[in-house]
Tab-separated table of C-alpha atoms in Angstrom:
chain	number	residue	atom	x	y	z
A	1	UNK	CA	169.492	-44.353	130.822
A	2	UNK	CA	172.955	-43.935	132.243
A	3	UNK	CA	175.982	-45.916	131.161
A	4	UNK	CA	176.527	-49.135	133.080
A	5	UNK	CA	180.110	-49.973	133.899
A	6	UNK	CA	181.687	-53.030	135.446
A	7	UNK	CA	185.110	-54.541	135.847
A	8	UNK	CA	185.683	-57.933	134.236
A	9	UNK	CA	187.588	-60.782	135.917
A	10	UNK	CA	190.309	-60.466	133.233
A	11	UNK	CA	190.980	-56.933	134.580
A	12	UNK	CA	189.389	-55.106	131.669
A	13	UNK	CA	186.403	-52.838	131.816
A	14	UNK	CA	183.051	-53.088	130.020
A	15	UNK	CA	180.675	-50.190	129.567
A	16	UNK	CA	177.141	-50.533	128.217
A	17	UNK	CA	176.041	-47.220	126.720
A	18	UNK	CA	172.553	-46.169	125.661
A	19	UNK	CA	172.784	-45.848	121.868
A	20	UNK	CA	170.171	-43.084	121.944
A	21	UNK	CA	172.591	-40.758	123.744
A	22	UNK	CA	174.926	-40.240	120.825
A	23	UNK	CA	176.989	-43.404	121.271
A	24	UNK	CA	175.388	-45.046	118.217
A	25	UNK	CA	178.227	-43.621	116.097
A	26	UNK	CA	180.747	-45.464	118.311
A	27	UNK	CA	178.982	-48.743	117.555
A	28	UNK	CA	178.713	-48.085	113.839
A	29	UNK	CA	182.319	-46.922	113.584
A	30	UNK	CA	183.469	-50.015	115.464
A	31	UNK	CA	181.446	-52.277	113.205
A	32	UNK	CA	182.847	-50.572	110.099
A	33	UNK	CA	186.260	-51.935	111.030
A	34	UNK	CA	185.099	-55.550	110.806
A	35	UNK	CA	186.071	-57.453	107.685
A	36	UNK	CA	183.696	-60.435	107.768
A	37	UNK	CA	180.785	-60.435	105.312
A	38	UNK	CA	178.283	-61.525	107.976
A	39	UNK	CA	179.289	-58.567	110.129
A	40	UNK	CA	178.886	-56.181	107.192
A	41	UNK	CA	175.337	-57.497	106.665
A	42	UNK	CA	174.659	-56.891	110.368
A	43	UNK	CA	175.904	-53.331	110.012
A	44	UNK	CA	173.823	-52.702	106.880
A	45	UNK	CA	170.727	-54.111	108.588
A	46	UNK	CA	171.063	-51.785	111.582
A	47	UNK	CA	171.817	-48.730	109.486
A	48	UNK	CA	168.736	-49.304	107.298
A	49	UNK	CA	166.108	-50.022	109.947
A	50	UNK	CA	164.086	-47.844	112.228
A	51	UNK	CA	164.658	-48.927	115.804
A	52	UNK	CA	161.659	-50.126	117.792
A	53	UNK	CA	163.716	-51.157	120.782
A	54	UNK	CA	166.265	-49.701	123.173
A	55	UNK	CA	169.778	-50.405	121.988
A	56	UNK	CA	173.066	-50.108	123.833
A	57	UNK	CA	176.635	-50.098	122.594
A	58	UNK	CA	178.885	-52.574	124.383
A	59	UNK	CA	182.201	-50.835	124.966
A	60	UNK	CA	185.092	-52.907	126.310
A	61	UNK	CA	188.243	-51.003	127.196
A	62	UNK	CA	187.332	-48.118	124.905
A	63	UNK	CA	186.363	-50.180	121.846
A	64	UNK	CA	182.863	-50.957	120.597
A	65	UNK	CA	182.642	-54.752	120.687
A	66	UNK	CA	178.917	-55.275	120.238
A	67	UNK	CA	175.374	-54.214	120.889
A	68	UNK	CA	172.538	-55.191	123.187
A	69	UNK	CA	168.841	-54.531	122.883
A	70	UNK	CA	165.523	-54.842	124.677
A	71	UNK	CA	162.329	-54.780	122.642
A	72	UNK	CA	158.832	-54.644	124.148
A	73	UNK	CA	156.702	-57.704	123.283
A	74	UNK	CA	153.358	-57.486	125.070
A	75	UNK	CA	153.998	-58.151	128.775
A	76	UNK	CA	157.594	-59.168	127.986
A	77	UNK	CA	160.817	-57.651	126.757
A	78	UNK	CA	162.864	-59.537	124.209
A	79	UNK	CA	166.618	-59.353	124.690
A	80	UNK	CA	169.311	-59.602	122.072
A	81	UNK	CA	173.078	-59.432	122.366
A	82	UNK	CA	175.636	-59.420	119.587
A	83	UNK	CA	179.350	-59.578	120.372
A	84	UNK	CA	182.344	-59.455	118.053
A	85	UNK	CA	184.109	-62.822	117.930
A	86	UNK	CA	187.192	-61.581	119.767
A	87	UNK	CA	185.000	-60.268	122.609
A	88	UNK	CA	183.402	-63.644	123.269
A	89	UNK	CA	184.442	-65.927	126.099
A	90	UNK	CA	185.525	-63.032	128.329
A	91	UNK	CA	182.444	-62.741	130.567
A	92	UNK	CA	181.043	-59.773	128.664
A	93	UNK	CA	177.849	-61.588	127.622
A	94	UNK	CA	177.118	-62.569	131.218
A	95	UNK	CA	177.660	-59.013	132.425
A	96	UNK	CA	175.483	-57.521	129.670
A	97	UNK	CA	172.737	-60.091	130.302
A	98	UNK	CA	172.670	-59.101	133.975
A	99	UNK	CA	172.371	-55.432	133.003
A	100	UNK	CA	169.567	-56.234	130.531
A	101	UNK	CA	167.730	-58.157	133.248
A	102	UNK	CA	168.067	-55.142	135.545
A	103	UNK	CA	166.644	-52.866	132.829
A	104	UNK	CA	163.835	-55.354	132.096
A	105	UNK	CA	162.804	-55.466	135.750
A	106	UNK	CA	162.960	-51.662	136.007
A	107	UNK	CA	160.694	-51.395	132.945
A	108	UNK	CA	157.966	-53.359	134.729
A	109	UNK	CA	157.990	-56.208	132.210
A	110	UNK	CA	156.552	-59.487	133.493
A	111	UNK	CA	158.824	-61.683	131.368
A	112	UNK	CA	162.321	-61.610	129.856
A	113	UNK	CA	162.534	-63.562	126.605
A	114	UNK	CA	165.277	-64.329	124.112
A	115	UNK	CA	165.968	-66.739	121.300
A	116	UNK	CA	169.034	-68.422	119.880
A	117	UNK	CA	169.931	-71.483	117.867
A	118	UNK	CA	170.501	-75.023	119.073
A	119	UNK	CA	174.144	-74.790	118.050
A	120	UNK	CA	174.846	-71.652	120.087
A	121	UNK	CA	175.930	-73.506	123.215
A	122	UNK	CA	177.318	-70.396	124.905
A	123	UNK	CA	174.060	-68.442	124.527
A	124	UNK	CA	172.030	-71.426	125.721
A	125	UNK	CA	174.246	-71.817	128.804
A	126	UNK	CA	174.119	-68.082	129.498
A	127	UNK	CA	170.310	-68.006	129.280
A	128	UNK	CA	169.900	-71.174	131.362
A	129	UNK	CA	172.226	-69.615	133.945
A	130	UNK	CA	169.726	-66.792	134.481
A	131	UNK	CA	167.108	-69.340	135.476
A	132	UNK	CA	165.228	-69.019	132.181
A	133	UNK	CA	163.279	-72.006	130.920
A	134	UNK	CA	164.560	-73.113	127.511
A	135	UNK	CA	162.354	-74.754	124.893
A	136	UNK	CA	163.615	-76.049	121.570
A	137	UNK	CA	161.804	-76.558	118.301
A	138	UNK	CA	164.067	-77.649	115.491
A	139	UNK	CA	167.066	-75.335	115.419
A	140	UNK	CA	165.292	-72.554	117.352
A	141	UNK	CA	165.704	-72.284	121.123
A	142	UNK	CA	163.500	-69.886	123.081
A	143	UNK	CA	164.194	-68.713	126.617
A	144	UNK	CA	161.682	-67.287	129.067
A	145	UNK	CA	162.281	-65.935	132.529
A	146	UNK	CA	159.453	-64.663	134.686
A	147	UNK	CA	160.387	-61.394	136.360
A	148	UNK	CA	159.184	-60.080	139.669
């Protein structure tokens, strides 16, 4: 799939690049620069696994600031977004979610699903803003949006 590009309200630019087209190195190089242990575990996890989903690098103003994915789950696609802390709160998650929804619809999936934690207020608000129904069980929050 082609790169998706959009201007942000804060006058920066975000580009979502298909990691299968050689941009995976950009993501991994960007993640190498992070110093936080949790981020290093994230990097190790993605380097060690075999991808079963489509993954995109989130590039903001020329720097890899995260990744997004869509994974087939029966009649649904499961979405996931990870953003570096300094990239949060800038509208990037909303933009990437809209692009993932576009990809999900184009794939013919009947449902768009995602999960987060009860304490991730930003993710919950973002998912609710798409029109997804949220259900909580303990600390887990699941979102489901019917497509079509």
